[in-house]
Short mmCIF file of C-alpha atoms and ligand atoms in Angstrom, two decimals:
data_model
loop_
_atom_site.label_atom_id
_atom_site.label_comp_id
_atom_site.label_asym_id
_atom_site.label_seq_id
_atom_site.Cartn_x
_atom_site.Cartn_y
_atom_site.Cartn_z
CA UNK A 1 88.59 75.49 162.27
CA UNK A 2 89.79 75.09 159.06
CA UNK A 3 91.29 77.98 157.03
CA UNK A 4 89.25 77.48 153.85
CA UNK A 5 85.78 77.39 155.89
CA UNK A 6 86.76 81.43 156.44
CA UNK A 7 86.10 84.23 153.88
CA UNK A 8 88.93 84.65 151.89
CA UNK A 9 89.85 88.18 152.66
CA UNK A 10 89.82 87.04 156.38
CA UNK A 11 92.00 84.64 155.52
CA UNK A 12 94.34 86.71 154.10
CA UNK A 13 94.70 88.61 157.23
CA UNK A 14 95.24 85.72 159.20
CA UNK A 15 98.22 84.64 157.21
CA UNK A 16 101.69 85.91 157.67
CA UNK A 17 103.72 87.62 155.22
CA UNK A 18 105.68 84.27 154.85
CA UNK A 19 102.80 81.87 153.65
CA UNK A 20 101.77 84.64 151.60
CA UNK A 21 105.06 85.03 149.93
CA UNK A 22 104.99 80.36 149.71
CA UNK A 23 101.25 81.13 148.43
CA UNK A 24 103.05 83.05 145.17
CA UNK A 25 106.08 80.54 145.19
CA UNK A 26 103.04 77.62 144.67
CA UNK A 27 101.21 80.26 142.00
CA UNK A 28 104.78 80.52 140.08
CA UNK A 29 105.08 76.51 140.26
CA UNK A 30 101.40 76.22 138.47
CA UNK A 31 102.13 79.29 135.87
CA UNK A 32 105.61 77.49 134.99
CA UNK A 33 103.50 74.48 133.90
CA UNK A 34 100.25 76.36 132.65
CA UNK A 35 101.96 77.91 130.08
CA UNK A 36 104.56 78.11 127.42
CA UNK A 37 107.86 79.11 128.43
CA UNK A 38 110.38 79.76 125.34
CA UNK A 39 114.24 80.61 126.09
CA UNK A 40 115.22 81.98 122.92
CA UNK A 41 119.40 80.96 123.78
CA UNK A 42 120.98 78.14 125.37
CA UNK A 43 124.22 76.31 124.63
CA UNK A 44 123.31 72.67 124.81
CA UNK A 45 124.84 71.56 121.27
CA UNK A 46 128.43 73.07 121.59
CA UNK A 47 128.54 72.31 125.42
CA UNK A 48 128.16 68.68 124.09
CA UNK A 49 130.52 69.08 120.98
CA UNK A 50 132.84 69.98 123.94
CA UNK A 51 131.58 67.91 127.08
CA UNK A 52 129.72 65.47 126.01
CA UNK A 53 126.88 64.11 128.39
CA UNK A 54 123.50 62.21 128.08
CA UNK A 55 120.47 65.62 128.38
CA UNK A 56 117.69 63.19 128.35
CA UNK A 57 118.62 62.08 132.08
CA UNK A 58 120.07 64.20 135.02
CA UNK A 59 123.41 65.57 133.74
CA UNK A 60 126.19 66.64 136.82
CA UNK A 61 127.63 69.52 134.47
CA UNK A 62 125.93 72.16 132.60
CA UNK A 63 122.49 74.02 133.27
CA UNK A 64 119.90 72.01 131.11
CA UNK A 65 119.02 68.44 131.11
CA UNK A 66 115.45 67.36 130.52
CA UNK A 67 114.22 66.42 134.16
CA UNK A 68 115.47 69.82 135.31
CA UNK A 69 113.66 71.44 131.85
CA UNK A 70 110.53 70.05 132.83
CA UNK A 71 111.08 71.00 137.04
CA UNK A 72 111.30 74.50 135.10
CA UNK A 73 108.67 74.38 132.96
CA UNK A 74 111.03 74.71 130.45
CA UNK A 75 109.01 74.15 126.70
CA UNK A 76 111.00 75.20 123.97
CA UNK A 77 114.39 76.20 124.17
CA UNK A 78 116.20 77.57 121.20
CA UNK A 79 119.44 75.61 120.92
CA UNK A 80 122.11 77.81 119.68
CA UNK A 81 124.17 75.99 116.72
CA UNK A 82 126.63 78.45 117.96
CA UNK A 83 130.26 78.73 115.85
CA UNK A 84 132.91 80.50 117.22
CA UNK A 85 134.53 83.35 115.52
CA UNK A 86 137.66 81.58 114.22
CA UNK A 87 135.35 79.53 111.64
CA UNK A 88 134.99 83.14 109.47
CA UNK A 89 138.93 82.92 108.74
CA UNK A 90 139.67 79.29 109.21
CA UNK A 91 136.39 78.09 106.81
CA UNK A 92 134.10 75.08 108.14
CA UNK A 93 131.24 76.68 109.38
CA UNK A 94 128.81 75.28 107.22
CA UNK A 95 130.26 71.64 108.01
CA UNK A 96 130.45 72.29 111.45
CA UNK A 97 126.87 74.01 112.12
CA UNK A 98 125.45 70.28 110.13
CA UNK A 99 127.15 68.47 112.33
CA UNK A 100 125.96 70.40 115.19
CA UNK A 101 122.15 70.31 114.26
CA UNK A 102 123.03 66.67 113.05
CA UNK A 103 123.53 66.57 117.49
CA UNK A 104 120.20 68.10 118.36
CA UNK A 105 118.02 65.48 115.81
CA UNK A 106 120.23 62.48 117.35
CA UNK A 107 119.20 64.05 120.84
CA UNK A 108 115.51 63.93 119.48
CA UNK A 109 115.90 60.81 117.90
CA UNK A 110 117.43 58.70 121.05
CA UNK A 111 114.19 60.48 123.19
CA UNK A 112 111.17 60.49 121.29
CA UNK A 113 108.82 60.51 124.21
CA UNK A 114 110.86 63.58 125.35
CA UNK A 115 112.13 65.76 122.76
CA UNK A 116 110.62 66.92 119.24
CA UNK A 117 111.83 69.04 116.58
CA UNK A 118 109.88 72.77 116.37
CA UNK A 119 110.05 73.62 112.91
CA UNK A 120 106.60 76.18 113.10
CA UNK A 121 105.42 78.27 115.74
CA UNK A 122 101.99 76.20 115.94
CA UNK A 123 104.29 73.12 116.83
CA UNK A 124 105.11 74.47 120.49
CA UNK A 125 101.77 74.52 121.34
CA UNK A 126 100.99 70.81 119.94
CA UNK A 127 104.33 68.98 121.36
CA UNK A 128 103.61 70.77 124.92
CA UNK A 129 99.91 69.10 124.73
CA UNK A 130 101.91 65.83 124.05
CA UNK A 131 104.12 66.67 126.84
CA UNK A 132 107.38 66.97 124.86
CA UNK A 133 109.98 69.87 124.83
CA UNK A 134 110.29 71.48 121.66
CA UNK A 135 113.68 72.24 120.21
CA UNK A 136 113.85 74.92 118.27
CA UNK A 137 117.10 75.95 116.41
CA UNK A 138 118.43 79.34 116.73
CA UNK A 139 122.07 79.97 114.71
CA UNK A 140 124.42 82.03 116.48
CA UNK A 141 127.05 83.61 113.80
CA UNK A 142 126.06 83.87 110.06
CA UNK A 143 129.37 82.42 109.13
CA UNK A 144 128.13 79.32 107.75
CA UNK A 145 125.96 81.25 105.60
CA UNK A 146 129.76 81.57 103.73
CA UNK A 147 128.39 84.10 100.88
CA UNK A 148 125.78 82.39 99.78
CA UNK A 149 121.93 82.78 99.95
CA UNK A 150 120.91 78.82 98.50
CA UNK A 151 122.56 78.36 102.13
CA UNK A 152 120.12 80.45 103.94
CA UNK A 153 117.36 78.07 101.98
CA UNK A 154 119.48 75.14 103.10
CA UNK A 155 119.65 76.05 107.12
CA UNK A 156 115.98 77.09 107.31
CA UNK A 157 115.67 73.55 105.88
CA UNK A 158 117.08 72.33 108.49
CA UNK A 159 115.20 73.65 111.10
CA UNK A 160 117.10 77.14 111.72
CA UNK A 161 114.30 79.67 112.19
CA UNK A 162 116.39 82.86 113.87
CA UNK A 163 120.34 83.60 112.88
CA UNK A 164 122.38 85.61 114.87
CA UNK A 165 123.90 88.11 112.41
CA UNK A 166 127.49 88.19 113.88
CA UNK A 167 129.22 86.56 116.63
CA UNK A 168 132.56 88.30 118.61
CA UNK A 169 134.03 89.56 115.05
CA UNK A 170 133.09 90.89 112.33
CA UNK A 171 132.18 88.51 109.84
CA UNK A 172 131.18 88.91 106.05
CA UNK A 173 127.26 90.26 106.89
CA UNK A 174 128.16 92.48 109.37
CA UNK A 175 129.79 94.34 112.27
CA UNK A 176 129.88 92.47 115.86
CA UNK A 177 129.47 95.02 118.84
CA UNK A 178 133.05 93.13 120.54
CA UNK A 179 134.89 94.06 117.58
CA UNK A 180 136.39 97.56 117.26
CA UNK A 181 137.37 97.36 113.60
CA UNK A 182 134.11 98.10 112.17
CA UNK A 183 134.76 97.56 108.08
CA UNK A 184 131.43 97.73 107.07
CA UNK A 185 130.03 100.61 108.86
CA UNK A 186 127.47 98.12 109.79
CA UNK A 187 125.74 95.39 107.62
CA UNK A 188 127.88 94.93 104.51
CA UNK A 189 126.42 94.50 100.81
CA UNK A 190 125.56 90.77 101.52
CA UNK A 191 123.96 91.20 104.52
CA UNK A 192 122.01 93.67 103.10
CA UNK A 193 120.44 90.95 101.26
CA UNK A 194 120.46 88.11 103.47
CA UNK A 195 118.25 90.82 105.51
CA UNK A 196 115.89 90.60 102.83
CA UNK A 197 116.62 87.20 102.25
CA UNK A 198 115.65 86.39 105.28
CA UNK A 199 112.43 87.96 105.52
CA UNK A 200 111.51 86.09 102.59
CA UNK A 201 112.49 82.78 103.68
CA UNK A 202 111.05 82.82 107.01
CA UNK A 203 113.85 83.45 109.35
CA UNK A 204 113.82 85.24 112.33
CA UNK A 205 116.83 88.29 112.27
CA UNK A 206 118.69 88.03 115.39
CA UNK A 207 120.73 91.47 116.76
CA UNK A 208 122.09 90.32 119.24
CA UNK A 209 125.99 90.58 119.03
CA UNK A 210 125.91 93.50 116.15
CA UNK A 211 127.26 97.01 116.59
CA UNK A 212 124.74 99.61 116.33
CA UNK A 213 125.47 100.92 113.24
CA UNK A 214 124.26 97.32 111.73
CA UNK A 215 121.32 97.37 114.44
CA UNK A 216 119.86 100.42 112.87
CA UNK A 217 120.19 99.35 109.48
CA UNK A 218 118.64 96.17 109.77
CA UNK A 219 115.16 97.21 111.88
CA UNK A 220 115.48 100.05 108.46
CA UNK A 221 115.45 97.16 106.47
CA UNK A 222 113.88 94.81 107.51
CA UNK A 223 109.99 94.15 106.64
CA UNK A 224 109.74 91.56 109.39
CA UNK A 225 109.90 92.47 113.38
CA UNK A 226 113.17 91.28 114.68
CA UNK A 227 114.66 89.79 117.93
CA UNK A 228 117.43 90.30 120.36
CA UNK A 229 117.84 86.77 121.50
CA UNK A 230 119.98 87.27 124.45
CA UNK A 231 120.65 90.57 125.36
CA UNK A 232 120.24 92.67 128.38
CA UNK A 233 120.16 96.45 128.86
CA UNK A 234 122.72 99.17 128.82
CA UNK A 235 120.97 101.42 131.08
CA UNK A 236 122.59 99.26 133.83
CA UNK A 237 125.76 98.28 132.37
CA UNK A 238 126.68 101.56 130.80
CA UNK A 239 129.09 101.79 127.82
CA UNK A 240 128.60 98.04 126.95
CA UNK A 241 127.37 97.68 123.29
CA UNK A 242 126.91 93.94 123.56
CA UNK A 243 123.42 95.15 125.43
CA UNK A 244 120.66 97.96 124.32
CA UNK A 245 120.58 101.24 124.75
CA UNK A 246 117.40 103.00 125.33
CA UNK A 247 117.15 104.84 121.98
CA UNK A 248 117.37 100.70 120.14
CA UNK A 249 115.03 99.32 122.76
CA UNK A 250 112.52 102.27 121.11
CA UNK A 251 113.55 101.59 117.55
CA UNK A 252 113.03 97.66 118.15
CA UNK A 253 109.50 98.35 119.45
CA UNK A 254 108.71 100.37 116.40
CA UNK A 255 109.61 97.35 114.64
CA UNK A 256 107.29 95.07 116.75
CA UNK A 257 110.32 93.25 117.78
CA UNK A 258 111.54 91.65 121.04
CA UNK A 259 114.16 91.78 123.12
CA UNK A 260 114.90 88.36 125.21
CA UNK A 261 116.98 89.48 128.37
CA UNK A 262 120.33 87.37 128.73
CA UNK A 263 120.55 86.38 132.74
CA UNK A 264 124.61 86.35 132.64
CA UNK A 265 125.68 88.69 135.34
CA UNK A 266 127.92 90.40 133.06
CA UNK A 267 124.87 91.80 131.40
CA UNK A 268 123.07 92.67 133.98
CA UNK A 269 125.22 94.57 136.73
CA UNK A 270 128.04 96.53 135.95
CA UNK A 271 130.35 95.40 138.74
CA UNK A 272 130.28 91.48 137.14
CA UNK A 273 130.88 93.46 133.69
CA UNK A 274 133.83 95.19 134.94
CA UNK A 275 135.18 92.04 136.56
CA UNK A 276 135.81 90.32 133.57
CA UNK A 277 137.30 93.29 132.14
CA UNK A 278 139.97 93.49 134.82
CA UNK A 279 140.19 89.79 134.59
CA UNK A 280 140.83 89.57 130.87
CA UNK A 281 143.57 92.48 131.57
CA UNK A 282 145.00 90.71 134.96
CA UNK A 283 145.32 87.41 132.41
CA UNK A 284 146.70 88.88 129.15
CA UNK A 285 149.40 90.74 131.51
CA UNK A 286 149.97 87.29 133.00
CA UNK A 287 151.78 85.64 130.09
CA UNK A 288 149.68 82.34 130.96
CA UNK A 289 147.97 80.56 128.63
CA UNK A 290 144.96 78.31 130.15
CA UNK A 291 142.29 80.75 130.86
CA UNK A 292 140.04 79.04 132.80
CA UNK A 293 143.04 78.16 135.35
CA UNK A 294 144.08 81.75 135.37
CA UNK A 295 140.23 82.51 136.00
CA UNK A 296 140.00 79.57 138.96
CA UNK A 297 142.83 81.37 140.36
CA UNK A 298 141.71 85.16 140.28
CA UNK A 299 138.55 84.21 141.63
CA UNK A 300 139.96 83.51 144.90
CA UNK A 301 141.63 87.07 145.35
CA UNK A 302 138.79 88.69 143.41
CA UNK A 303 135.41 86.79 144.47
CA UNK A 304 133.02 87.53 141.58
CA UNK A 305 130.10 90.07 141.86
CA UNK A 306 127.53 88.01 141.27
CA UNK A 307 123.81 89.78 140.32
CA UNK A 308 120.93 88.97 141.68
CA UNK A 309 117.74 87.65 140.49
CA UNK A 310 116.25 91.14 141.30
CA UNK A 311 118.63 92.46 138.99
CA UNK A 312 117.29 90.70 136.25
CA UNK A 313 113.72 91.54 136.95
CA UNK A 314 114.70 94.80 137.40
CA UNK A 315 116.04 94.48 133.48
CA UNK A 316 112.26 93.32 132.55
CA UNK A 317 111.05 96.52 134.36
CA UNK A 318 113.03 98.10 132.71
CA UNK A 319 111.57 97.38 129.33
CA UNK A 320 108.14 97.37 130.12
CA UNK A 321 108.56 101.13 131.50
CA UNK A 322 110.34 102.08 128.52
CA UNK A 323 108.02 101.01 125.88
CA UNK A 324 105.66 98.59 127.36
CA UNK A 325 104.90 94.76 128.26
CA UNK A 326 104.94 93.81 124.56
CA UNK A 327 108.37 93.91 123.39
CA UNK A 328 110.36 91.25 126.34
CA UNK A 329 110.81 87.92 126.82
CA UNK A 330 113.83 85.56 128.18
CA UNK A 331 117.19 84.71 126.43
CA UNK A 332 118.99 83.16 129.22
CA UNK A 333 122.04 81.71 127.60
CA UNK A 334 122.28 78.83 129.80
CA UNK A 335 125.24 76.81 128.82
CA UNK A 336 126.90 79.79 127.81
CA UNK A 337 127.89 82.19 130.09
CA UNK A 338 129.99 79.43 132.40
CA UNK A 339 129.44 79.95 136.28
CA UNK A 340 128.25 83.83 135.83
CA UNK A 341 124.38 83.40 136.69
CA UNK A 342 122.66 85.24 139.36
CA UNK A 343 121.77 82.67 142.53
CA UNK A 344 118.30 81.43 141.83
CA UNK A 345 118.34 81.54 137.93
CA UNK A 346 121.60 79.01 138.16
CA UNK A 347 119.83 76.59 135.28
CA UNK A 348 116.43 75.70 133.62
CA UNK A 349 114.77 74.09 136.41
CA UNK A 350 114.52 77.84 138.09
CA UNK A 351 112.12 79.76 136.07
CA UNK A 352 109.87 79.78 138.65
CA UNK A 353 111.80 82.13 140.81
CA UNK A 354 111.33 84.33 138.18
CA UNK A 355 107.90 83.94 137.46
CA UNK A 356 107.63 84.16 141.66
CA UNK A 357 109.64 87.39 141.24
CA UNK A 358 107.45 89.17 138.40
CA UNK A 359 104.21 87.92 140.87
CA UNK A 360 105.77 89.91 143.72
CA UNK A 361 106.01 93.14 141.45
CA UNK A 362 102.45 92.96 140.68
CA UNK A 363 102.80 91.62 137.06
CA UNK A 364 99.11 89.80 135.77
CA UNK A 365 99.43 86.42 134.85
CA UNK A 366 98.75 87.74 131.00
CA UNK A 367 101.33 89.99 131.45
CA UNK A 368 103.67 87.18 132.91
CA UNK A 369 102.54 84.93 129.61
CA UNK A 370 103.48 87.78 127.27
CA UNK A 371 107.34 87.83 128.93
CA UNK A 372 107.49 83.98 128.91
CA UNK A 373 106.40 83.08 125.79
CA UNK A 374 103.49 85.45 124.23
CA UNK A 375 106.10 88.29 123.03
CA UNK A 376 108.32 86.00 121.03
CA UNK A 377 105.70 83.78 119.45
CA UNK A 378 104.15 87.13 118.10
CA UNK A 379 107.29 87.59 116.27
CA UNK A 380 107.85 84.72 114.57
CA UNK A 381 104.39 84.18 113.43
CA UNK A 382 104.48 87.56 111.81
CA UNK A 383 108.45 86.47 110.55
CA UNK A 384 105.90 83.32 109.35
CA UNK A 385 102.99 85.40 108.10
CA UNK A 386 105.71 87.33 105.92
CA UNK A 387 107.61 84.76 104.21
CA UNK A 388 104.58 82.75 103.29
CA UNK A 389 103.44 85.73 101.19
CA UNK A 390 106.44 86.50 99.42
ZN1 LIG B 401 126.07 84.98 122.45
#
């Protein structure tokens, strides 16, 4: 006899534990590919300015490439035209965050079939119905904003639709959590008005990377919700500002804003957080100077504490506990966290472990939706909604 000639309840006692658990592994496959999944951070345009490799085939190095995107269910990733710190003092940041969009329209350009340009919310949905992945542009550091607001106008021309205020340092809009010199107490004059700025242009405010101070004053300025686009929570990784504390995680839901947890296991457990503390400590004491052969070397005395994809879910929980299923979503900052992600969320062809994951804790497949793509696309059509009347 058949299985599907019996009732299905029957069925469902006749099944062990393990098919059952397959059963949601097959549901997480279909929901990856049902519906829209946005990653509001990865690292594909300066991991090619570094290493550069061809993302529209398989790629050896790095965590996205476009067949393992679409294993994923990967639809819109927001590549980070990340610039370093340095550019603030050293000057080039406009030049160099051209150049690096200049990357992401050559990517598009050389893959037509597979890649488009997301320039509006309502293009997501159209280029996945075409079956392409949408790149959106997300700009991490507000350096090559360099003062001036016709800039802002410039970048959103270009496709930019979030900015990460700050980056490891302080820069001229604002304070960065990682930087203990805190000269503006927060946002300073100018980014007081790119805030506004940005509202009325259309841009979506980023706080990830700011200190708190400049949190708070932006979700008290701002007339737009706002997002964290790759941060985790401080409840688990206590006394680290890069993440949220409970008390922001409030304030951003107030705001109607989002929070898109970052899957680096520095963010999410505090024993991988406190590794590369005692790492950066064990290296500075070392006198060497190549940090990523110090880091090869440590690791083999030290192994490094991993988290788990549990861990991250746990983060989600977390959230939706706190202040409900509206306000999280996924930041994962592939591409830049180096080899620091959990087993089973190692690059963009694994979102549907997490999916499986969020299945197993009872999460509806609206719910699911909402985490994957729902939350974030409610914030930049109101970020959308804004700008075009004012
Ligand atoms: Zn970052």
């Amino acid at each position: 006899m058949r299985l599907s000639a019996l009732p299905f309840s029957l069925v469902l006692t006749l099944i062990s534990g393990q098919s059952l658990a397959s059963d949601l592994a097959t549901k997480a496959q279909q929901l990856a590919q049902q519906k829209l999944i946005i990653d509001t951070h990865i690292d594909v345009p300066y991991r090619l300015h570094e290493d550069w490799e061809d993302v529209t085939q398989a790629t050896k190095r790095g965590e996205f490439d476009y067949p393992r995107a679409k294993a994923g269910g990967l639809n819109a990733p927001f590549m980070s035209i990340y610039i370093p710190s340095s550019y603030e003092k050293n000057g080039g940041g406009y030049q160099f965050a051209n150049q690096l969009i200049d990357g992401m329209e050559a990517l598009v350009a050389r893959a037509p079939d597979k890649f488009a340009m997301a320039y509006h919310s309502n293009d997501l949905a159209e280029q996945f119905t075409q079956g392409k992945i949408s790149l959106a542009l997300g700009m991490e550091n507000g350096t090559p904003i360099e003062g001036k607001l016709e800039n802002l106008q410039h970048f959103y021309d270009r496709g930019i639709r979030y900015i990460t205020l700050t980056h490891s340092e302080s820069n001229h809009i604002a304070d960065s959590s990682y930087d203990l010199r805190r000269q503006w107490k927060g946002l300073s004059p100018f980014g007081k008005k790119l805030v506004t700025a940005m509202n009325n242009t259309g841009v979506m405010i980023d706080i990830s990377h700011v200190s708190d101070a400049a949190f708070y004053q932006v979700v008290e300025l701002s007339k737009a919700p706002v997002i964290a686009s790759h941060s985790s929570l401080r409840a688990f990784v206590p006394g680290f500002e890069r993440n949220m504390d409970d008390k922001m995680i409030k304030a951003l839901a107030k705001n109607g804003g989002v929070i898109q947890i970052n899957f680096g296991s520095a963010f999410i457990v505090q024993a991988a957080n406190q590794w590369g503390l005692q790492r950066d400590a064990a290296f500075k004491a070392s006198g060497q100077t190549d940090k990523d052969a110090f880091t090869a070397e440590y690791k083999k005395q030290q192994p490094y504490p991993f988290a788990s994809l549990e861990k991250v879910l746990d983060h989600i929980d977390y959230v939706v506990k706190l202040v409900g299923i509206d306000y999280v979503g996924i930041g994962s900052d592939f591409d830049g966290v180096g080899d620091s992600l959990p087993e089973q969320l190692k690059d963009v062809s694994m979102y549907p472990n997490l999916i499986k994951g969020l299945l197993e804790r009872g999460y509806s497949e609206q719910d699911i939706e909402k985490v994957l793509s729902g939350n974030l696309l409610r914030v930049w059509r109101a970020v959308e909604d804004y700008a075009a009347k004012h």
